Amino acid sequence: ILNVEQSPQSLHVQEGDSTNFTCSFPSSNFYALHWYRWETAKSPEALFVMTLNGDEKKKGRISATLNTKEGYSYLYIKGSQPEDSATYLCAFANQAGTALIFGKGTTLSVSS
Amino acid sequence: NAGVTQTPKFQVLKTGQSMTLQCAQDMNHNSMYWYRQDPGMGLRLIYYSASEGTTDKGEVPNGYNVSRLNKREFSLRLESAAPSQTSVYFCASSDNSGADTQYFGPGTRLTVL
């Protein structure tokens, strides 16, 4: 059974803090790693899709890195804002044509 | 461009009743998915359809059936609803499964009494 683990489960930071979370996935048979942002009462929205070892993606203050050899990805948020409060999901695919396996997410709360 | 649409938005059923959740996408995507969201459990895949004419079980398929009616539509049926199926159901679609971004519908909140 393929397992995707995210840590921490939740965290609370102050506005302006930078933070990062981890997604761990099986290092064998890697195909793609996705990050999604999920605000309360809304639907998940895609942040990044990464496919190559060493990939780095950036969107505004949010960035992500990928290490397929050791099976982890980091998501970084620089200078957190209250509007960054959401659950951040990662999802793993081990080959083309298969469904994603989602982690349970990291819930971020940013106080002003 | 509506993206992924789901109907209904809310539904209350009694134990043993049946219903079908509808999902449609207008992005010409090949792959479609049904997930359920429960507190502390994240998103769990019920069924998916990698392409028109194919369906596969996900992590939690028991008690559900699906139909990929055509390329646009993918329905989820509960034949005999149980309280354990109380959940929020999300439909999603992607160009192809695996590396392509999934686009999610607004969700259906289902309560089974």
Short mmCIF file of N, CA, C and O in Angstrom, two decimals, chain A residues 31-32 34 36 38 42-44 46 49 51 89 93 95-100 102-104, chain B residues 33 35 37 40-43 45 48 50 90 97-107:
data_model
loop_
_atom_site.label_atom_id
_atom_site.label_comp_id
_atom_site.label_asym_id
_atom_site.label_seq_id
_atom_site.Cartn_x
_atom_site.Cartn_y
_atom_site.Cartn_z
N TYR A 31 6.53 9.12 -10.24
CA TYR A 31 6.09 9.71 -11.50
C TYR A 31 5.83 11.20 -11.36
O TYR A 31 6.29 11.99 -12.16
N ALA A 32 5.10 11.61 -10.33
CA ALA A 32 4.80 13.04 -10.15
C ALA A 32 4.40 13.32 -8.71
O ALA A 32 3.88 12.45 -8.01
N HIS A 34 2.28 16.38 -6.55
CA HIS A 34 1.43 17.57 -6.67
C HIS A 34 1.28 18.24 -5.31
O HIS A 34 1.26 17.56 -4.27
N TYR A 36 -1.52 21.00 -3.49
CA TYR A 36 -2.79 21.71 -3.62
C TYR A 36 -3.02 22.55 -2.38
O TYR A 36 -2.61 22.20 -1.28
N TRP A 38 -6.11 24.21 -0.09
CA TRP A 38 -7.52 23.94 0.15
C TRP A 38 -8.02 24.84 1.25
O TRP A 38 -7.77 24.60 2.43
N LYS A 42 -14.18 25.55 0.48
CA LYS A 42 -13.92 25.65 -0.97
C LYS A 42 -13.37 24.31 -1.47
O LYS A 42 -13.32 23.33 -0.73
N SER A 43 -13.00 24.30 -2.75
CA SER A 43 -12.42 23.09 -3.34
C SER A 43 -10.91 23.23 -3.40
O SER A 43 -10.39 24.34 -3.47
N PRO A 44 -10.19 22.09 -3.40
CA PRO A 44 -8.73 22.16 -3.55
C PRO A 44 -8.35 22.82 -4.87
O PRO A 44 -8.99 22.60 -5.90
N ALA A 46 -4.89 23.68 -7.41
CA ALA A 46 -3.53 23.25 -7.67
C ALA A 46 -2.53 24.38 -7.43
O ALA A 46 -2.77 25.53 -7.79
N VAL A 49 2.88 21.07 -9.82
CA VAL A 49 3.12 19.67 -10.19
C VAL A 49 4.60 19.55 -10.48
O VAL A 49 5.15 20.35 -11.26
N THR A 51 7.87 16.84 -11.43
CA THR A 51 8.13 15.51 -11.97
C THR A 51 9.60 15.12 -11.94
O THR A 51 9.91 13.93 -12.07
N LEU A 89 -2.27 20.24 0.71
CA LEU A 89 -2.25 18.81 0.43
C LEU A 89 -1.14 18.49 -0.55
O LEU A 89 -0.93 19.23 -1.51
N ALA A 93 1.93 10.36 -7.52
CA ALA A 93 1.58 9.38 -8.55
C ALA A 93 2.80 8.54 -8.83
O ALA A 93 3.91 9.07 -8.98
N GLN A 95 2.94 6.24 -11.41
CA GLN A 95 3.08 5.99 -12.84
C GLN A 95 1.98 6.70 -13.59
O GLN A 95 0.98 7.11 -13.01
N ALA A 96 2.17 6.84 -14.88
CA ALA A 96 1.15 7.48 -15.71
C ALA A 96 -0.10 6.61 -15.73
O ALA A 96 -0.02 5.39 -15.64
N GLY A 97 -1.23 7.26 -15.80
CA GLY A 97 -2.48 6.52 -15.92
C GLY A 97 -3.06 6.06 -14.61
O GLY A 97 -4.09 5.38 -14.58
N THR A 98 -2.41 6.41 -13.50
CA THR A 98 -2.96 6.02 -12.20
C THR A 98 -3.47 7.25 -11.47
O THR A 98 -3.11 8.38 -11.78
N ALA A 99 -4.31 7.00 -10.50
CA ALA A 99 -4.86 8.10 -9.71
C ALA A 99 -3.82 8.58 -8.70
O ALA A 99 -2.89 7.87 -8.35
N LEU A 100 -4.00 9.81 -8.23
CA LEU A 100 -3.13 10.37 -7.21
C LEU A 100 -3.45 9.78 -5.85
O LEU A 100 -4.60 9.45 -5.56
N PHE A 102 -3.35 11.00 -2.08
CA PHE A 102 -3.24 12.23 -1.31
C PHE A 102 -2.76 11.96 0.10
O PHE A 102 -3.15 10.97 0.73
N GLY A 103 -1.96 12.90 0.64
CA GLY A 103 -1.70 12.93 2.07
C GLY A 103 -2.88 13.56 2.79
O GLY A 103 -3.82 14.05 2.14
N LYS A 104 -2.83 13.56 4.11
CA LYS A 104 -3.96 14.09 4.89
C LYS A 104 -3.87 15.60 5.04
O LYS A 104 -4.81 16.22 5.54
N TYR B 33 -12.60 11.73 -11.48
CA TYR B 33 -12.38 11.10 -10.18
C TYR B 33 -13.53 11.45 -9.24
O TYR B 33 -14.12 12.53 -9.33
N TYR B 35 -13.95 11.62 -4.98
CA TYR B 35 -13.33 11.56 -3.67
C TYR B 35 -14.39 11.81 -2.60
O TYR B 35 -15.40 12.46 -2.84
N GLN B 37 -14.43 13.39 1.48
CA GLN B 37 -13.63 14.10 2.48
C GLN B 37 -14.30 13.92 3.83
O GLN B 37 -15.46 14.28 4.02
N GLY B 40 -10.23 14.66 9.43
CA GLY B 40 -9.03 13.92 9.82
C GLY B 40 -8.56 12.88 8.82
O GLY B 40 -7.54 12.23 9.04
N MET B 41 -9.30 12.71 7.73
CA MET B 41 -8.96 11.65 6.77
C MET B 41 -8.46 12.20 5.44
O MET B 41 -8.06 11.45 4.56
N GLY B 42 -8.50 13.49 5.26
CA GLY B 42 -8.07 14.05 3.99
C GLY B 42 -9.03 13.67 2.86
O GLY B 42 -10.21 13.43 3.08
N LEU B 43 -8.50 13.58 1.67
CA LEU B 43 -9.27 13.18 0.49
C LEU B 43 -9.02 11.70 0.21
O LEU B 43 -7.87 11.29 0.05
N LEU B 45 -9.91 8.51 -2.37
CA LEU B 45 -10.42 8.21 -3.70
C LEU B 45 -11.43 7.07 -3.64
O LEU B 45 -11.15 6.00 -3.08
N TYR B 48 -12.20 6.09 -9.99
CA TYR B 48 -11.76 7.01 -11.01
C TYR B 48 -11.93 6.38 -12.39
O TYR B 48 -12.10 5.16 -12.52
N ALA B 50 -9.85 6.68 -15.87
CA ALA B 50 -8.66 7.21 -16.54
C ALA B 50 -8.99 7.71 -17.94
O ALA B 50 -8.35 8.64 -18.45
N PHE B 90 -16.32 15.11 -3.55
CA PHE B 90 -15.73 15.97 -4.57
C PHE B 90 -15.50 15.17 -5.84
O PHE B 90 -14.98 14.06 -5.80
N SER B 97 -4.45 11.04 -16.15
CA SER B 97 -4.17 10.77 -14.74
C SER B 97 -2.66 10.67 -14.53
O SER B 97 -1.91 10.36 -15.45
N GLY B 98 -2.21 10.97 -13.33
CA GLY B 98 -0.80 10.89 -12.99
C GLY B 98 -0.14 12.25 -12.84
O GLY B 98 -0.06 12.79 -11.75
N ALA B 99 0.33 12.83 -13.92
CA ALA B 99 1.12 14.06 -13.82
C ALA B 99 0.31 15.33 -14.06
O ALA B 99 0.81 16.41 -13.82
N ASP B 100 -0.91 15.20 -14.53
CA ASP B 100 -1.66 16.40 -14.87
C ASP B 100 -2.47 16.91 -13.68
O ASP B 100 -3.03 16.13 -12.92
N THR B 101 -2.56 18.23 -13.59
CA THR B 101 -3.30 18.88 -12.51
C THR B 101 -4.74 18.43 -12.50
O THR B 101 -5.39 18.33 -13.55
N GLN B 102 -5.26 18.18 -11.30
CA GLN B 102 -6.68 17.88 -11.15
C GLN B 102 -7.43 19.15 -10.81
O GLN B 102 -6.98 19.96 -10.01
N TYR B 103 -8.61 19.29 -11.42
CA TYR B 103 -9.49 20.42 -11.17
C TYR B 103 -10.73 19.88 -10.46
O TYR B 103 -11.36 18.94 -10.95
N PHE B 104 -11.05 20.52 -9.33
CA PHE B 104 -12.10 20.00 -8.47
C PHE B 104 -13.40 20.76 -8.63
O PHE B 104 -13.42 21.98 -8.86
N GLY B 105 -14.49 20.04 -8.48
CA GLY B 105 -15.81 20.65 -8.40
C GLY B 105 -16.05 21.24 -7.02
O GLY B 105 -15.21 21.10 -6.13
N PRO B 106 -17.21 21.88 -6.81
CA PRO B 106 -17.50 22.57 -5.55
C PRO B 106 -17.88 21.64 -4.40
O PRO B 106 -17.95 22.07 -3.26
N GLY B 107 -18.13 20.38 -4.70
CA GLY B 107 -18.47 19.43 -3.64
C GLY B 107 -19.96 19.27 -3.43
O GLY B 107 -20.77 20.16 -3.72
#
